[in-house]
mmCIF file of C-alpha atoms in Angstrom:
data_model
loop_
_atom_site.group_PDB
_atom_site.id
_atom_site.type_symbol
_atom_site.label_atom_id
_atom_site.label_comp_id
_atom_site.label_asym_id
_atom_site.label_seq_id
_atom_site.Cartn_x
_atom_site.Cartn_y
_atom_site.Cartn_z
ATOM 1 C CA UNK A 1 -14.240 23.736 -29.090
ATOM 2 C CA UNK A 2 -14.486 24.506 -25.330
ATOM 3 C CA UNK A 3 -15.396 20.905 -24.554
ATOM 4 C CA UNK A 4 -12.489 19.624 -26.605
ATOM 5 C CA UNK A 5 -10.090 22.056 -24.897
ATOM 6 C CA UNK A 6 -11.332 20.980 -21.459
ATOM 7 C CA UNK A 7 -10.902 17.320 -22.386
ATOM 8 C CA UNK A 8 -7.361 17.860 -23.592
ATOM 9 C CA UNK A 9 -6.404 19.817 -20.451
ATOM 10 C CA UNK A 10 -7.742 16.871 -18.369
ATOM 11 C CA UNK A 11 -5.454 14.309 -20.024
ATOM 12 C CA UNK A 12 -2.363 13.001 -18.297
ATOM 13 C CA UNK A 13 0.865 14.681 -19.450
ATOM 14 C CA UNK A 14 2.562 12.765 -22.218
ATOM 15 C CA UNK A 15 5.898 14.599 -22.504
ATOM 16 C CA UNK A 16 7.309 15.666 -19.150
ATOM 17 C CA UNK A 17 4.718 18.201 -17.806
ATOM 18 C CA UNK A 18 3.234 18.704 -21.304
ATOM 19 C CA UNK A 19 0.206 17.236 -23.066
ATOM 20 C CA UNK A 20 1.463 17.147 -26.647
ATOM 21 C CA UNK A 21 -1.432 17.182 -29.141
ATOM 22 C CA UNK A 22 -0.777 16.483 -32.824
ATOM 23 C CA UNK A 23 -2.986 17.951 -35.577
ATOM 24 C CA UNK A 24 -2.227 15.957 -38.743
ATOM 25 C CA UNK A 25 -3.749 15.635 -42.218
ATOM 26 C CA UNK A 26 -3.068 16.309 -45.816
ATOM 27 C CA UNK A 27 -1.589 19.641 -46.910
ATOM 28 C CA UNK A 28 -4.522 22.007 -47.374
ATOM 29 C CA UNK A 29 -6.856 20.108 -45.047
ATOM 30 C CA UNK A 30 -7.253 22.890 -42.493
ATOM 31 C CA UNK A 31 -4.696 21.906 -39.916
ATOM 32 C CA UNK A 32 -3.259 25.363 -39.297
ATOM 33 C CA UNK A 33 -6.684 27.007 -39.007
ATOM 34 C CA UNK A 34 -7.964 24.281 -36.680
ATOM 35 C CA UNK A 35 -4.810 24.389 -34.521
ATOM 36 C CA UNK A 36 -5.155 28.164 -34.221
ATOM 37 C CA UNK A 37 -8.771 27.858 -33.083
ATOM 38 C CA UNK A 38 -7.840 25.134 -30.627
ATOM 39 C CA UNK A 39 -4.901 27.108 -29.296
ATOM 40 C CA UNK A 40 -7.259 30.053 -28.582
ATOM 41 C CA UNK A 41 -9.748 27.766 -26.859
ATOM 42 C CA UNK A 42 -6.885 26.507 -24.724
ATOM 43 C CA UNK A 43 -6.084 30.057 -23.588
ATOM 44 C CA UNK A 44 -3.138 30.626 -25.972
ATOM 45 C CA UNK A 45 -1.490 27.211 -26.053
ATOM 46 C CA UNK A 46 1.796 27.231 -28.037
ATOM 47 C CA UNK A 47 1.700 25.780 -31.547
ATOM 48 C CA UNK A 48 4.745 24.205 -33.188
ATOM 49 C CA UNK A 49 4.324 24.318 -36.954
ATOM 50 C CA UNK A 50 6.142 21.517 -38.743
ATOM 51 C CA UNK A 51 6.548 23.786 -41.782
ATOM 52 C CA UNK A 52 9.118 25.565 -39.604
ATOM 53 C CA UNK A 53 11.192 22.373 -39.226
ATOM 54 C CA UNK A 54 10.790 20.918 -42.750
ATOM 55 C CA UNK A 55 12.930 22.009 -45.693
ATOM 56 C CA UNK A 56 12.718 21.959 -49.482
ATOM 57 C CA UNK A 57 15.250 19.112 -49.585
ATOM 58 C CA UNK A 58 13.712 17.139 -46.694
ATOM 59 C CA UNK A 59 9.954 17.766 -46.411
ATOM 60 C CA UNK A 60 9.655 14.865 -43.952
ATOM 61 C CA UNK A 61 13.220 14.783 -42.648
ATOM 62 C CA UNK A 62 12.467 16.861 -39.560
ATOM 63 C CA UNK A 63 12.151 14.117 -36.906
ATOM 64 C CA UNK A 64 15.695 14.612 -35.554
ATOM 65 C CA UNK A 65 15.306 18.406 -35.362
ATOM 66 C CA UNK A 66 11.918 18.039 -33.620
ATOM 67 C CA UNK A 67 13.311 15.570 -31.124
ATOM 68 C CA UNK A 68 16.462 17.546 -30.234
ATOM 69 C CA UNK A 69 15.021 21.064 -30.383
ATOM 70 C CA UNK A 70 11.466 20.618 -29.143
ATOM 71 C CA UNK A 71 10.616 17.221 -27.611
ATOM 72 C CA UNK A 72 13.701 16.689 -25.423
ATOM 73 C CA UNK A 73 13.610 20.122 -23.785
ATOM 74 C CA UNK A 74 9.863 19.894 -23.155
ATOM 75 C CA UNK A 75 10.210 16.419 -21.724
ATOM 76 C CA UNK A 76 12.713 17.841 -19.261
ATOM 77 C CA UNK A 77 10.340 20.704 -18.324
ATOM 78 C CA UNK A 78 12.512 23.299 -20.151
ATOM 79 C CA UNK A 79 11.568 25.874 -22.733
ATOM 80 C CA UNK A 80 12.250 24.556 -26.212
ATOM 81 C CA UNK A 81 14.047 26.681 -28.783
ATOM 82 C CA UNK A 82 13.925 25.635 -32.446
ATOM 83 C CA UNK A 83 15.288 27.127 -35.642
ATOM 84 C CA UNK A 84 12.661 28.220 -38.159
ATOM 85 C CA UNK A 85 13.124 27.412 -41.815
ATOM 86 C CA UNK A 86 12.624 30.326 -44.176
ATOM 87 C CA UNK A 87 10.963 28.923 -47.312
ATOM 88 C CA UNK A 88 11.950 31.980 -49.404
ATOM 89 C CA UNK A 89 15.630 32.156 -48.353
ATOM 90 C CA UNK A 90 15.882 28.338 -48.149
ATOM 91 C CA UNK A 91 17.695 28.322 -44.843
ATOM 92 C CA UNK A 92 17.019 28.277 -41.102
ATOM 93 C CA UNK A 93 16.739 31.840 -39.813
ATOM 94 C CA UNK A 94 14.722 32.869 -36.770
ATOM 95 C CA UNK A 95 14.428 31.035 -33.444
ATOM 96 C CA UNK A 96 11.100 30.267 -31.748
ATOM 97 C CA UNK A 97 10.645 29.470 -28.115
ATOM 98 C CA UNK A 98 8.006 27.116 -26.738
ATOM 99 C CA UNK A 99 7.441 26.964 -22.994
ATOM 100 C CA UNK A 100 6.542 23.685 -21.343
ATOM 101 C CA UNK A 101 2.888 24.728 -21.226
ATOM 102 C CA UNK A 102 0.174 22.342 -19.985
ATOM 103 C CA UNK A 103 -0.860 21.752 -23.634
ATOM 104 C CA UNK A 104 1.347 22.210 -26.690
ATOM 105 C CA UNK A 105 0.027 21.672 -30.200
ATOM 106 C CA UNK A 106 2.162 20.095 -32.950
ATOM 107 C CA UNK A 107 0.667 20.947 -36.335
ATOM 108 C CA UNK A 108 1.596 19.775 -39.759
ATOM 109 C CA UNK A 109 1.649 16.931 -42.249
ATOM 110 C CA UNK A 110 3.074 13.926 -40.488
ATOM 111 C CA UNK A 111 2.629 15.275 -36.961
ATOM 112 C CA UNK A 112 1.153 11.928 -35.950
ATOM 113 C CA UNK A 113 3.883 9.843 -37.525
ATOM 114 C CA UNK A 114 5.105 6.691 -35.842
ATOM 115 C CA UNK A 115 8.310 8.295 -34.482
ATOM 116 C CA UNK A 116 6.315 11.017 -32.711
ATOM 117 C CA UNK A 117 3.331 9.028 -31.383
ATOM 118 C CA UNK A 118 4.993 7.914 -28.084
ATOM 119 C CA UNK A 119 5.169 11.575 -27.063
ATOM 120 C CA UNK A 120 1.551 12.362 -27.911
ATOM 121 C CA UNK A 121 -1.382 12.685 -25.522
ATOM 122 C CA UNK A 122 -3.770 12.803 -28.508
ATOM 123 C CA UNK A 123 -3.673 12.607 -32.290
ATOM 124 C CA UNK A 124 -6.226 14.681 -34.227
ATOM 125 C CA UNK A 125 -6.669 13.992 -37.960
ATOM 126 C CA UNK A 126 -8.157 16.599 -40.267
ATOM 127 C CA UNK A 127 -10.440 14.435 -42.372
ATOM 128 C CA UNK A 128 -10.303 15.719 -45.922
ATOM 129 C CA UNK A 129 -9.192 13.564 -48.856
ATOM 130 C CA UNK A 130 -5.890 14.303 -50.496
ATOM 131 C CA UNK A 131 -7.345 15.574 -53.776
ATOM 132 C CA UNK A 132 -9.736 18.059 -52.106
ATOM 133 C CA UNK A 133 -7.004 19.229 -49.711
ATOM 134 C CA UNK A 134 -4.578 19.724 -52.589
ATOM 135 C CA UNK A 135 -7.172 21.698 -54.586
ATOM 136 C CA UNK A 136 -7.727 23.918 -51.574
ATOM 137 C CA UNK A 137 -3.976 24.400 -51.014
ATOM 138 C CA UNK A 138 -3.378 25.251 -54.713
ATOM 139 C CA UNK A 139 -6.192 27.762 -54.658
ATOM 140 C CA UNK A 140 -4.764 29.344 -51.472
ATOM 141 C CA UNK A 141 -1.207 29.469 -52.752
ATOM 142 C CA UNK A 142 -1.880 30.506 -56.364
ATOM 143 C CA UNK A 143 -0.537 29.305 -59.701
ATOM 144 C CA UNK A 144 3.088 30.362 -58.997
ATOM 145 C CA UNK A 145 3.366 27.437 -56.581
ATOM 146 C CA UNK A 146 1.871 24.773 -58.876
ATOM 147 C CA UNK A 147 5.255 23.150 -59.385
ATOM 148 C CA UNK A 148 5.862 22.961 -55.663
ATOM 149 C CA UNK A 149 2.459 21.369 -55.159
ATOM 150 C CA UNK A 150 3.152 18.656 -57.755
ATOM 151 C CA UNK A 151 6.377 17.695 -55.966
ATOM 152 C CA UNK A 152 4.759 17.993 -52.582
ATOM 153 C CA UNK A 153 1.885 15.731 -53.500
ATOM 154 C CA UNK A 154 4.312 12.913 -54.491
ATOM 155 C CA UNK A 155 6.303 13.297 -51.256
ATOM 156 C CA UNK A 156 3.155 13.394 -49.095
ATOM 157 C CA UNK A 157 1.714 10.325 -50.811
ATOM 158 C CA UNK A 158 4.930 8.408 -50.257
ATOM 159 C CA UNK A 159 5.038 9.489 -46.583
ATOM 160 C CA UNK A 160 1.485 8.423 -45.748
ATOM 161 C CA UNK A 161 1.881 5.173 -47.678
ATOM 162 C CA UNK A 162 4.841 4.249 -45.484
ATOM 163 C CA UNK A 163 3.681 5.837 -42.222
ATOM 164 C CA UNK A 164 -0.055 6.499 -42.121
ATOM 165 C CA UNK A 165 -1.356 8.676 -39.283
ATOM 166 C CA UNK A 166 -5.125 8.501 -39.825
ATOM 167 C CA UNK A 167 -5.543 4.904 -38.551
ATOM 168 C CA UNK A 168 -3.882 5.919 -35.262
ATOM 169 C CA UNK A 169 -5.961 9.090 -34.780
ATOM 170 C CA UNK A 170 -7.935 9.529 -31.549
ATOM 171 C CA UNK A 171 -10.182 12.129 -33.078
ATOM 172 C CA UNK A 172 -11.302 12.976 -36.621
ATOM 173 C CA UNK A 173 -12.258 16.570 -37.520
ATOM 174 C CA UNK A 174 -14.098 17.296 -40.723
ATOM 175 C CA UNK A 175 -11.728 19.292 -42.915
ATOM 176 C CA UNK A 176 -14.599 21.271 -44.443
ATOM 177 C CA UNK A 177 -16.665 22.185 -41.401
ATOM 178 C CA UNK A 178 -13.983 21.959 -38.661
ATOM 179 C CA UNK A 179 -16.389 19.888 -36.564
ATOM 180 C CA UNK A 180 -15.517 16.695 -34.732
ATOM 181 C CA UNK A 181 -16.665 13.614 -36.643
ATOM 182 C CA UNK A 182 -19.360 11.899 -34.641
ATOM 183 C CA UNK A 183 -18.206 8.813 -32.789
ATOM 184 C CA UNK A 184 -14.543 9.711 -32.499
ATOM 185 C CA UNK A 185 -14.470 11.920 -29.372
ATOM 186 C CA UNK A 186 -13.307 9.950 -26.380
ATOM 187 C CA UNK A 187 -12.581 6.755 -28.333
ATOM 188 C CA UNK A 188 -8.744 6.577 -28.385
ATOM 189 C CA UNK A 189 -7.312 4.562 -31.269
ATOM 190 C CA UNK A 190 -3.814 4.183 -29.847
ATOM 191 C CA UNK A 191 -3.660 3.181 -26.214
ATOM 192 C CA UNK A 192 -4.784 4.952 -23.032
#
């Protein structure tokens, strides 16, 4: 992790003064855990969780909110402020602030989607197949969310069928071990 953190810090900024790093993968693949570990290795880098911008009605309809509330302010060197969706109350409640830190992590399903890629310095894919990731997520969330998972799986499948992130990833991380998949470090898949 220290070597990865150092490599990310050394990248050219991709969004104003920020190096925006996406951590993408299937729901339940370990994105949040990995992003937390990476944020600590980066000395407390801010993490934007896409679950905060998605909603029940629009699980992948967050691009406009992300652009207006996070990407545009960071590109201008300003602190971003975004509204956080409360999944229990089903509405946007709290506000989170993200400073234009040297490295900012964007974590969530679809973080590496086509509309976001131009702002990214790197795209990391948590490499765990959809079925294994779903089983892990269902175990984590318990039987009371089984209905949610069924709907989510359909939406996620449709999203990645139309806008796959994995082929554009610069780096693959094993979703079981959290280790970088050999041969992907330093071999960018989408441009310099």
